[in-house]
Every structure is written in structure tokens, then in C-alpha cells.
Coordinates of C-alpha atoms in Angstrom, one line a residue:
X1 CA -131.7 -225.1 120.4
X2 CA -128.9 -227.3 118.6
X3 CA -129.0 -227.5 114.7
X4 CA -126.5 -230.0 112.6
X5 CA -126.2 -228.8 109.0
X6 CA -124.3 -231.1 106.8
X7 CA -123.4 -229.7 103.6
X8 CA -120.8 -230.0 100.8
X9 CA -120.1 -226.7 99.3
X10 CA -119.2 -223.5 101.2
X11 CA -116.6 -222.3 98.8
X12 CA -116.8 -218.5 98.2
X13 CA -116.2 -218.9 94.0
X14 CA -116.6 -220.3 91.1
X15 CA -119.7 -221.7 92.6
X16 CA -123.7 -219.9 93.6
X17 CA -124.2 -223.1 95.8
X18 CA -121.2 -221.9 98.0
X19 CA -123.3 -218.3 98.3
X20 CA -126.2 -220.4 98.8
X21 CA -125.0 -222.3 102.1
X22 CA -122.9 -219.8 103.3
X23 CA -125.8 -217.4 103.8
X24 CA -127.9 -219.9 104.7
X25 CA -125.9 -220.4 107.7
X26 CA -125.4 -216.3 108.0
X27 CA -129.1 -216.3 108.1
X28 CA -130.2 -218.9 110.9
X29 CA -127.3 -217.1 112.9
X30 CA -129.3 -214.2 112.9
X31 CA -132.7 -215.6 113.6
X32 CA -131.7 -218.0 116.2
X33 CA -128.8 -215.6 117.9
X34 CA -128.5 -218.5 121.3
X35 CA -128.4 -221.4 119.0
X36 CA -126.0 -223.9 118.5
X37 CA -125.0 -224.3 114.8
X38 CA -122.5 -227.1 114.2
X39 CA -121.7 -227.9 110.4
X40 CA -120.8 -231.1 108.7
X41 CA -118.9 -229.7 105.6
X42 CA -117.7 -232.9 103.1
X43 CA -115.8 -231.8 100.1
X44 CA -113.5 -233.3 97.3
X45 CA -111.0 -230.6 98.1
X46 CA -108.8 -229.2 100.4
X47 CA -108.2 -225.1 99.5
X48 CA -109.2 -222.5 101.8
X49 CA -113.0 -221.7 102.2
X50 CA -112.6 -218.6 104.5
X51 CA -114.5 -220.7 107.3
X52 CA -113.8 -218.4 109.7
X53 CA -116.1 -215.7 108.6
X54 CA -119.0 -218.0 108.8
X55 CA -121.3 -217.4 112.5
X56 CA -120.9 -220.9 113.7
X57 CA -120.5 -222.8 116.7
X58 CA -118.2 -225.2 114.7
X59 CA -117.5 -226.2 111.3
X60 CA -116.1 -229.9 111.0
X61 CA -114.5 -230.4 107.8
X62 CA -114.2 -233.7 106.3
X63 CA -112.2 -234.5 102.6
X64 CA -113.2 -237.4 101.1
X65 CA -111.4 -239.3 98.9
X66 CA -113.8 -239.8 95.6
X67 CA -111.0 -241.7 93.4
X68 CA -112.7 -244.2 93.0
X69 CA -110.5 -248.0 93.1
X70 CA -109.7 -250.2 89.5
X71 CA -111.6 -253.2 90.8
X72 CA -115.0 -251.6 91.5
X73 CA -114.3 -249.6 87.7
X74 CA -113.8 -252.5 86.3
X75 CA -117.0 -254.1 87.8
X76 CA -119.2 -251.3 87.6
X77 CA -118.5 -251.7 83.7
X78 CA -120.5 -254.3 83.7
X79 CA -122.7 -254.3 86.5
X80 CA -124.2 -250.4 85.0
X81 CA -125.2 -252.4 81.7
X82 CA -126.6 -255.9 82.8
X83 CA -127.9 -255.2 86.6
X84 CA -128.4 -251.3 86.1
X85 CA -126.5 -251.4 89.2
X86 CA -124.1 -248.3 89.7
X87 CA -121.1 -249.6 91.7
X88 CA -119.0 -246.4 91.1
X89 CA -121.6 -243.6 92.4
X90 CA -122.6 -245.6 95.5
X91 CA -118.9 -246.3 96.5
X92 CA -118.5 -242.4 96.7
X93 CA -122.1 -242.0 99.1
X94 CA -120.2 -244.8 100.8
X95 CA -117.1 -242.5 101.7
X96 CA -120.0 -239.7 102.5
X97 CA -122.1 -241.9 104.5
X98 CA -118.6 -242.6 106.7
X99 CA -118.1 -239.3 107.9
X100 CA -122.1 -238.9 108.3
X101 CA -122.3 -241.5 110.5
X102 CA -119.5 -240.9 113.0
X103 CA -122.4 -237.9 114.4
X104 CA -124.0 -238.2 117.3
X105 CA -127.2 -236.7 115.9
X106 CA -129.2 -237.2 119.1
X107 CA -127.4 -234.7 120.5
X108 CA -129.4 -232.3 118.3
X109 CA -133.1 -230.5 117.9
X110 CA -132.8 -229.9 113.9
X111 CA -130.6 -231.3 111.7
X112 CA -130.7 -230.1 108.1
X113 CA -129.4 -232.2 105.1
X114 CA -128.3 -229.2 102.3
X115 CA -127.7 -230.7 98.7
X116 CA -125.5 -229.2 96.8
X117 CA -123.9 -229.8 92.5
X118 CA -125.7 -232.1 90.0
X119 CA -124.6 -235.5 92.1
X120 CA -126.2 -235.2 95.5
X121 CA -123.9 -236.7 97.5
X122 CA -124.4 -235.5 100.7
X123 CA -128.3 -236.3 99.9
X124 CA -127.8 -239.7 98.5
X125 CA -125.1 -240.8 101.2
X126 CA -128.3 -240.3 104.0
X127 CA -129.9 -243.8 102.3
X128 CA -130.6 -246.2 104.9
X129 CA -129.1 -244.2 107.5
X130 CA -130.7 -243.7 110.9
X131 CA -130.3 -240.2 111.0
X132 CA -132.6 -239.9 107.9
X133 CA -135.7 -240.5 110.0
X134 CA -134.5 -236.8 112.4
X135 CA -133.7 -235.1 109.3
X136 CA -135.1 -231.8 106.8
X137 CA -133.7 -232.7 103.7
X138 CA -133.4 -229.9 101.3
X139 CA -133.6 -229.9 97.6
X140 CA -131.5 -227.1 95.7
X141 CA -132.0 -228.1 92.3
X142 CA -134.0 -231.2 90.2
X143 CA -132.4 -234.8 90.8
X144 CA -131.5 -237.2 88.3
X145 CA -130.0 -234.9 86.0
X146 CA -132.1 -235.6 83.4
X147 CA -134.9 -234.3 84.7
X148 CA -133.1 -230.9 85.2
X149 CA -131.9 -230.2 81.6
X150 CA -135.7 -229.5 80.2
X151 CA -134.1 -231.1 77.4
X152 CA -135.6 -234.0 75.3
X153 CA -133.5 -236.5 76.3
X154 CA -133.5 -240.3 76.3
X155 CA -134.0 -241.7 80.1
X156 CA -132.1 -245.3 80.9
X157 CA -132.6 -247.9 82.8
X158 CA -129.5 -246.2 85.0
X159 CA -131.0 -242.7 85.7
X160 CA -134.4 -245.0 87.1
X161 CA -132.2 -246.4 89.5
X162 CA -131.2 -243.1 90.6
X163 CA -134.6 -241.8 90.9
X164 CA -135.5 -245.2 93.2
X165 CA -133.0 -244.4 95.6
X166 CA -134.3 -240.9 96.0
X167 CA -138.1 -242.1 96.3
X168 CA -136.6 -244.3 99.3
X169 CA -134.3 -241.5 100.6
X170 CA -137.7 -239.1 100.3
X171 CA -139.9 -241.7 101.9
X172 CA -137.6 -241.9 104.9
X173 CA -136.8 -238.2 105.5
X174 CA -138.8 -236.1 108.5
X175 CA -139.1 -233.5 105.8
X176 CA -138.4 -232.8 102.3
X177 CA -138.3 -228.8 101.8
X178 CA -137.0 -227.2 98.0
X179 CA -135.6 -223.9 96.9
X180 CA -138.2 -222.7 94.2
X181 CA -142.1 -223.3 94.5
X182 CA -142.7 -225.1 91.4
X183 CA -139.5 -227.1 91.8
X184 CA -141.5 -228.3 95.3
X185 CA -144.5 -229.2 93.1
X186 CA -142.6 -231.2 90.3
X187 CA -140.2 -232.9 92.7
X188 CA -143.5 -234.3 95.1
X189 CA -145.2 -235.7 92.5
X190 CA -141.6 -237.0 90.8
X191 CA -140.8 -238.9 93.8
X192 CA -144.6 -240.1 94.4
X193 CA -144.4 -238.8 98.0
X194 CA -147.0 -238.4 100.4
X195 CA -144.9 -235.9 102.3
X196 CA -145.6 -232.4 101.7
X197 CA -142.2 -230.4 100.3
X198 CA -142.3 -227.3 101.7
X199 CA -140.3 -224.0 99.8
X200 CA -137.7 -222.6 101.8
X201 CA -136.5 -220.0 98.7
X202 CA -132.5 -219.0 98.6
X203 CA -131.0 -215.7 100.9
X204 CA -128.1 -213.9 100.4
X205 CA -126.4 -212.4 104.0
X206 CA -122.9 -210.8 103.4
X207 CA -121.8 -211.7 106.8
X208 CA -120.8 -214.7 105.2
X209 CA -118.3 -213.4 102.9
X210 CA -115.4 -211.2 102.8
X211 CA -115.4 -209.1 100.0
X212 CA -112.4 -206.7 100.4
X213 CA -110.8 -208.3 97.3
X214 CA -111.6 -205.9 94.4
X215 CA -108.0 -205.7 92.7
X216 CA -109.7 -207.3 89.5
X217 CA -112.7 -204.6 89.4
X218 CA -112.8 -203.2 86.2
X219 CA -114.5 -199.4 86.5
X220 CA -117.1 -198.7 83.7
X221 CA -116.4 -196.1 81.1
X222 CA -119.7 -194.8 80.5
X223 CA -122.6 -193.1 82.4
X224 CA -124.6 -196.4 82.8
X225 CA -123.4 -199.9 82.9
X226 CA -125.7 -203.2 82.0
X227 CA -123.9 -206.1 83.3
X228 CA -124.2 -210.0 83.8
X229 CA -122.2 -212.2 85.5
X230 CA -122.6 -216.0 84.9
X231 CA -122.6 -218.8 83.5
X232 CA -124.7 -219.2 79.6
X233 CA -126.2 -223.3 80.3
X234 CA -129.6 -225.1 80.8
X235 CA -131.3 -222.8 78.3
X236 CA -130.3 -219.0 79.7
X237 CA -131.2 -216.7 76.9
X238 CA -128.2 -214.4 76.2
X239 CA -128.4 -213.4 72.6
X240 CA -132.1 -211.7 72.7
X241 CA -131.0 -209.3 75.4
X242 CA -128.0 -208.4 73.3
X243 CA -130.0 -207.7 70.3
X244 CA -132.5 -205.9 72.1
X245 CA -129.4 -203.6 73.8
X246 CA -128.1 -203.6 69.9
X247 CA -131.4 -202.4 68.0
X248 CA -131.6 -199.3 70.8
X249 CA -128.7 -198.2 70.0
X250 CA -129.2 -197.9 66.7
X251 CA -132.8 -196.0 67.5
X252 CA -131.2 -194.2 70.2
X253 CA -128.2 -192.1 69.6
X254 CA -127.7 -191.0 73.8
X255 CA -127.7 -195.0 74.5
X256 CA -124.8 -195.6 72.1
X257 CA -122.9 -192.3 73.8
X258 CA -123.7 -193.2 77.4
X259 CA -124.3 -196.8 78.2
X260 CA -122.0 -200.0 78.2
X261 CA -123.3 -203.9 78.3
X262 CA -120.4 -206.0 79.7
X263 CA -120.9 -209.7 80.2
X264 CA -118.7 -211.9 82.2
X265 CA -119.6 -215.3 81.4
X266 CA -118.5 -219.3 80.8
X267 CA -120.3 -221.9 79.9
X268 CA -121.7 -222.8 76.3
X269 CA -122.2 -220.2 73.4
X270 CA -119.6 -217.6 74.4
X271 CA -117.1 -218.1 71.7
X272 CA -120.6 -217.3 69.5
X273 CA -121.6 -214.7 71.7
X274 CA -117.6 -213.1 71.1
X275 CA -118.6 -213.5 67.2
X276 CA -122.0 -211.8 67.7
X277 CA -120.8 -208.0 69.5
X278 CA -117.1 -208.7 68.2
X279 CA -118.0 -205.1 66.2
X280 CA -119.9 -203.6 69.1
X281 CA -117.3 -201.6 71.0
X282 CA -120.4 -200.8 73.6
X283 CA -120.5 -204.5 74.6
X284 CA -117.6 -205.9 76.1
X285 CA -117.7 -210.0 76.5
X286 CA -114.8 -210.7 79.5
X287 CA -113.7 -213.8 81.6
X288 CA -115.6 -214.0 85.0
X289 CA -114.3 -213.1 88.1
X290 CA -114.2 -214.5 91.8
X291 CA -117.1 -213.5 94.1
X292 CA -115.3 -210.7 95.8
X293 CA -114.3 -208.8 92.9
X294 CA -117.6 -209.4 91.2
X295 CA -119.8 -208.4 94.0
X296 CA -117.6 -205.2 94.0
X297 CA -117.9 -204.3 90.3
X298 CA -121.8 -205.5 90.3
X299 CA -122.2 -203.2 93.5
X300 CA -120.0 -200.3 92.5
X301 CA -119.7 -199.9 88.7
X302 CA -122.8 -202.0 87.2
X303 CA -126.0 -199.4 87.3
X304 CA -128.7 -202.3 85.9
X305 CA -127.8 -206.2 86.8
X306 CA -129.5 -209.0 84.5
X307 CA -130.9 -212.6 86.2
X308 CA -131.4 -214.9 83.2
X309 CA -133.8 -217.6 83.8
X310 CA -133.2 -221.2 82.2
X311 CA -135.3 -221.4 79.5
X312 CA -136.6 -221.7 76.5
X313 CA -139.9 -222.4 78.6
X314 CA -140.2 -223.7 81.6
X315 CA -137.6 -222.5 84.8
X316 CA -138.6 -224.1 88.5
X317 CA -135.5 -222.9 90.1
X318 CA -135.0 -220.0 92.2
X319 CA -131.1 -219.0 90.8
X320 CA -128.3 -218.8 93.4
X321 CA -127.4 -215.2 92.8
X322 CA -131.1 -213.9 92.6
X323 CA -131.2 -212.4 96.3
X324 CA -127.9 -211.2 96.0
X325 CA -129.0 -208.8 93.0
X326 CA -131.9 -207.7 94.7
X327 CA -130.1 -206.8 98.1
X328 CA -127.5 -204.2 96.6
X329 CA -129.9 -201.5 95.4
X330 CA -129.4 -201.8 92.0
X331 CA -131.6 -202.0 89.3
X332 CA -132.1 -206.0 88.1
X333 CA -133.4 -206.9 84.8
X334 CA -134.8 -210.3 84.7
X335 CA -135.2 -212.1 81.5
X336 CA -137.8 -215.3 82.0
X337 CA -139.2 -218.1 79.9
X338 CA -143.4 -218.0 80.1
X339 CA -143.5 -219.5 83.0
X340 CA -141.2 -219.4 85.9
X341 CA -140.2 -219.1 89.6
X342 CA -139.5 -215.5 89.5
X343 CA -142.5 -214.6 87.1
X344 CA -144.5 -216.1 90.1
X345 CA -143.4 -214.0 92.6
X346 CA -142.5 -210.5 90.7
X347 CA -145.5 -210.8 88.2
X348 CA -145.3 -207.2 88.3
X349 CA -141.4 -206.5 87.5
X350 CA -141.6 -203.6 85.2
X351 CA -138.2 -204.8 84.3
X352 CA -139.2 -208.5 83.5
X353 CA -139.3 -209.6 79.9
X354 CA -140.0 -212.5 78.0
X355 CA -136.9 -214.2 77.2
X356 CA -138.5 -215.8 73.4
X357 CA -139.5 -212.3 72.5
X358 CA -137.5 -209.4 71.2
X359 CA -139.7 -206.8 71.5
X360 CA -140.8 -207.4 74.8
X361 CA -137.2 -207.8 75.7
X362 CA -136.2 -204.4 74.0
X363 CA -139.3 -202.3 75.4
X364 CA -138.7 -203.4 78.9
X365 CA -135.0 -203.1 78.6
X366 CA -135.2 -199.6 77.3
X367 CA -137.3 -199.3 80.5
X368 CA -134.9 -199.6 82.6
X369 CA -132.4 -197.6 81.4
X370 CA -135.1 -194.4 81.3
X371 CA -137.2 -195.0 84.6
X372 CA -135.6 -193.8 88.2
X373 CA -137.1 -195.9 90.3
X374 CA -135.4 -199.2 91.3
X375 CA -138.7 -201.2 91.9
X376 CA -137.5 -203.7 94.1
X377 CA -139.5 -203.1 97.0
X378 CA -141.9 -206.8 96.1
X379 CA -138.8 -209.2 96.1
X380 CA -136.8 -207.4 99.1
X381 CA -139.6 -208.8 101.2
X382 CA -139.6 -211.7 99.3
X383 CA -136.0 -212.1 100.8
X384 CA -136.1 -210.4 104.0
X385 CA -135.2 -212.1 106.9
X386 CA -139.1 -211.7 108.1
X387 CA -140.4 -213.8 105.4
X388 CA -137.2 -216.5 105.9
X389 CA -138.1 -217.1 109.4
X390 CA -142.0 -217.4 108.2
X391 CA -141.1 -219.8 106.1
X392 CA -138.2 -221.7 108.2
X393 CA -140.7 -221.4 111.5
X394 CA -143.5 -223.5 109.3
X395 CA -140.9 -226.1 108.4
X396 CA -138.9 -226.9 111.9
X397 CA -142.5 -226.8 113.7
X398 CA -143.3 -229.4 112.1
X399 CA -144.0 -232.3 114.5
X400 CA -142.6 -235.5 113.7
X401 CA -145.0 -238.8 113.2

């Protein structure tokens, strides 16, 4: 068997599609052991990814040049406002849809098309291609943007174009798969498609990574450590957990002796979440690390990990980092909007609160701090590599019409 993966982010920070893909691969390595994996890897960049760790037959990385010329600025200016034509964004799927087509796809059984960012270039590049017709296009996260935000936000004539040239892309695909279950549901019916878009949730494998770096590990000071690591955007509900963690303390004098909360975060509000603990010596607010030294301090020092959801009510992704947390035997606190991808699946999470509700958020956080048991056992099968190659299996059976 002979799979093609093109993707455009295996980078090992700064980044939870990087962890994405490179497990992704990790994974199919070990359920198809005789395969032949060859990757397609375009990128804006040209730093080290540590490709060598990755179980591949062959990773072929191409650079493109996104910069994009004065001429076509100066007439996508105009063209974006009178014609609602976007000149700039398809001359980078152009320099994409170069390297693309220099593959001789026939040479291959599978070939899987792996989004990655807010642009979807790799995706958006495939448009009138004839590989499209061979390929499993996978959908990481909602595209245009705007639908992704859950904000109310005006829609232009501009973002409609967008969403056109995914209908056709969609249309054309052999198969459309997503990340998250409800993001599957919204993104059918967004793109009018006929096709049914089948889940194929996130997996974290560490063969992918090297994670001897831990020279920025910061040990805890306390008995137990709360942590999160990540970025505060698209709605993730910070400020409720802290009060929560804030409030037991004060009720609790052994929680304010023997616990720490340390958040390593970018992203909007942290300057306001400095102002909000800055008299807390318990709760430590510090810059973000790369993955190596944060796996290492979430792993070794960090007793309870939190996932936050994007909110305030609605989340229909499955978050990058999600099967990471639930594969080092630790304790993860999940804060969720009413309805959600991981409410879904772990309706029974003692440690799942209700992101809009402080009370809810306290009594299950004080739960985890008291009860032993890591109750994990629902979304480790939920990630095991039985139910990834269930799920996979159903997708590459698929016979094409």
C-alpha cells in the first residue's frame, strides 16, 4: 500500500497543527507497518523541523515563496473591491499548486490532503487539479475564517468567494473527512455537499517528537500543580477557572498551603489576566515554552492539566493538544461551553465543568484536586490506536464513484 500525504506544518513548536500532522504520520506508521508513506511538506520557512524523527519513507520538502509581487498588489486593490476577485490569495495556491503538481499521484493507493493554519493553502491550492478527484481531503478547523470566530461578524462579498471555491474544491474531492464530529456536521451542510464528511478525531504518538530538551522546565514548589499551557483566543475561558482556584483558597486553608496554578499562555487577555492574580503568589502567569520543555514540565511537575474549549457557547473542534493530555496519565480538567466536541464524547468527565458558570467550575475543580482516581479510561479509547484505525479503515475503504 503507497500513501501521499501533503501537508504544510510539521514544525515541533509554537504550533498544535505541527503535533497534529506529526502524529498523524507517527500513527499510520504504526497501523500500516509495510506501507509506503511519502510526504509532501510545503512551508513559508526554512528552519529545522526535526524530520528525521518522523517514520517515513520520504519527506519531500518544498519552500514556497509567498511574497507576493507589486503588480498583482497593486491590482488585487482593486480587483478585491469591484470583482470580489482575490488576486493576492490565489497567487500564493498558485506557488502551492506548482509543487503539487510536479507528483506523480498515480503512483499511489491513498493520497491525503492535511489542512493546516487559518488560510488553507495546501487545501485551496488542490482547485481544479486532477489529483483532487484521487484525494481524502481533511478538514482541521472551520474555513472561511469567519465562520470559525463564533463571533458576530459582518460576512463580505470577499469571504463568499472563499467559501465558492471550497464548495467546488468539496465537490471534487473522493472524500471530505474533519477532526471534530460537529465540525463534520456544520462543514457538510456549509459547503452544500452531498458527500458524507466523515470524523477522523486528532492522535498524539510521541514517536514523532524528540523531547529530551527540558532545560526551560520549571519544577513546582508545591505538593500539587494546576497548569495550562496555551494560547487565551476564539473565546477560551480563562478568568472563571482562576476565580474558581481563587475562592477555594480562601474556603480552604490546605489548598492555599499545598497547591500552585501556573499558566503559560499568549494570545489576548494576558496582560489582564497578569492584573487579575498579580496579588496571588499561588498563581504564577509565565511565557510559554517550546513543545519539548512543555511536554516535560506538563508530564513531570504539573499533577492536574486544563483543556479550555472555545467558547462562550458553541466549540466544534477537537483541540490539538487534547490527546496529548489524555495520554500522559495525568489528571485533565476540561472547561467546556454547553455544547461541545468533548462534552460529546466525555459526557461523563467528573472533571468537566461549565465554562459560563462559577460554581460548577469551582465544585468540579475542587474535585479534582480531592479525588485519586485519574478517570481517563473513556477518552484513552477514544484515542487509542484501535479506534484510529476503526475510524481510518471506514474512510480509505471507501470505494470511489
Amino acid at each position: 500500500m503507497r500513501f501521499l500525504i501533503i501537508t504544510q506544518d510539521l514544525r515541533v513548536s509554537g504550533t498544535s497543527q505541527g503535533i497534529i500532522e506529526r502524529s498523524f504520520l507517527s500513527k499510520l506508521r504504526k497501523l500500516y507497518p509495510d506501507a509506503i508513506i511519502d510526504v509532501l511538506y510545503i512551508c513559508t520557512h526554512t528552519y529545522d523541523d526535526s524530520l528525521d524523527v518522523l517514520p517515513v519513507n520520504s519527506i519531500n520538502k518544498k519552500i514556497v515563496n509567498t511574497k507576493i509581487p507589486f503588480h498583482i498588489k497593486w491590482m488585487n486593490r482593486i480587483s478585491r473591491r469591484l470583482f470580489n476577485s482575490l488576486l493576492a490569495e490565489n497567487y500564493i495556491h498558485k506557488q502551492y499548486a506548482k509543487e503539487i503538481k510536479k507528483v506523480d499521484y498515480t503512483m499511489y493507493n491513498h493520497i491525503m490532503v492535511r489542512s493546516a493554519g487559518l488560510d488553507y493553502e495546501t487545501v485551496l491550492a488542490m482547485h481544479n487539479l486532477p489529483i483532487l478527484k484521487y484525494s481524502i481531503v481533511n478538514f482541521h478547523d472551520p474555513y472561511p475564517y469567519a465562520w470559525y470566530k463564533g463571533k458576530a461578524e459582518r460576512i463580505t462579498p470577499n469571504e463568499f468567494k472563499r467559501l465558492q471555491k471550497v464548495i467546488e474544491i468539496v465537490k471534487d474531492a473522493k472524500i471530505c473527512c474533519a477532526s471534530a464530529y460537529y465540525m463534520a456536521k456544520d462543514l457538510q451542510y456549509l459547503y452544500a455537499s452531498d458527500k458524507y464528511f466523515y470524523t477522523l478525531p486528532h492522535q498524539f504518538a510521541f514517536d514523532g517528537f524528540d523531547l529530551s530538551d527540558n532545560t526551560n522546565v520549571r519544577k513546582k514548589n508545591k505538593k500539587i500543580q494546576i497548569s495550562y499551557h496555551g494560547a487565551l483566543m476564539f473565546g477560551r475561558n480563562v478568568f472563571t477557572i482562576v476565580e474558581a482556584f481563587k475562592q477555594l483558597m480562601e474556603e480552604h486553608e490546605w489548598i492555599k498551603k499545598d497547591v500552585e496554578f501556573v499558566l503559560r499562555v499568549k494570545g489576548d487577555g494576558v496582560n489582564k489576566l497578569k492584573e487579575f492574580v498579580k496579588d496571588v503568589d499561588n498563581i504564577l502567569v509565565l511565557d510559554t515554552l517550546n513543545f519539548s520543555n512543555s511536554s516535560n514540565e506538563q508530564i513531570y511537575e504539573s499533577d492536574i492539566n486544563i483543556i479550555l474549549e472555545n467558547g462562550p457557547h458553541y466549540c466544534n473542534i477537537l483541540g490539538g493538544k487534547v490527546p496529548f493530555l489524555f495520554a500522559i496519565n495525568k489528571k485533565v480538567f476540561i472547561s467546556s461551553p454547553e455544547r461541545s466536541e468533548l462534552r460529546r464524547y466525555l459526557p461523563n468527565h467528573p472533571f468537566l465543568c461549565d465554562m459560563n458558570d462559577l460554581e460548577d467550575t469551582k465544585s468540579k475543580l475542587h474535585k479534582a484536586l480531592t479525588l485519586g482516581e485519574l478517570h481517563n479510561l473513556t477518552a484513552k479509547k477514544l484515542f487509542s490506536d484501535e479506534n484510529f484505525k476503526k475510524q481510518l479503515d471506514v474512510i480509505l475503504q471507501e470505494k470511489l464513484i
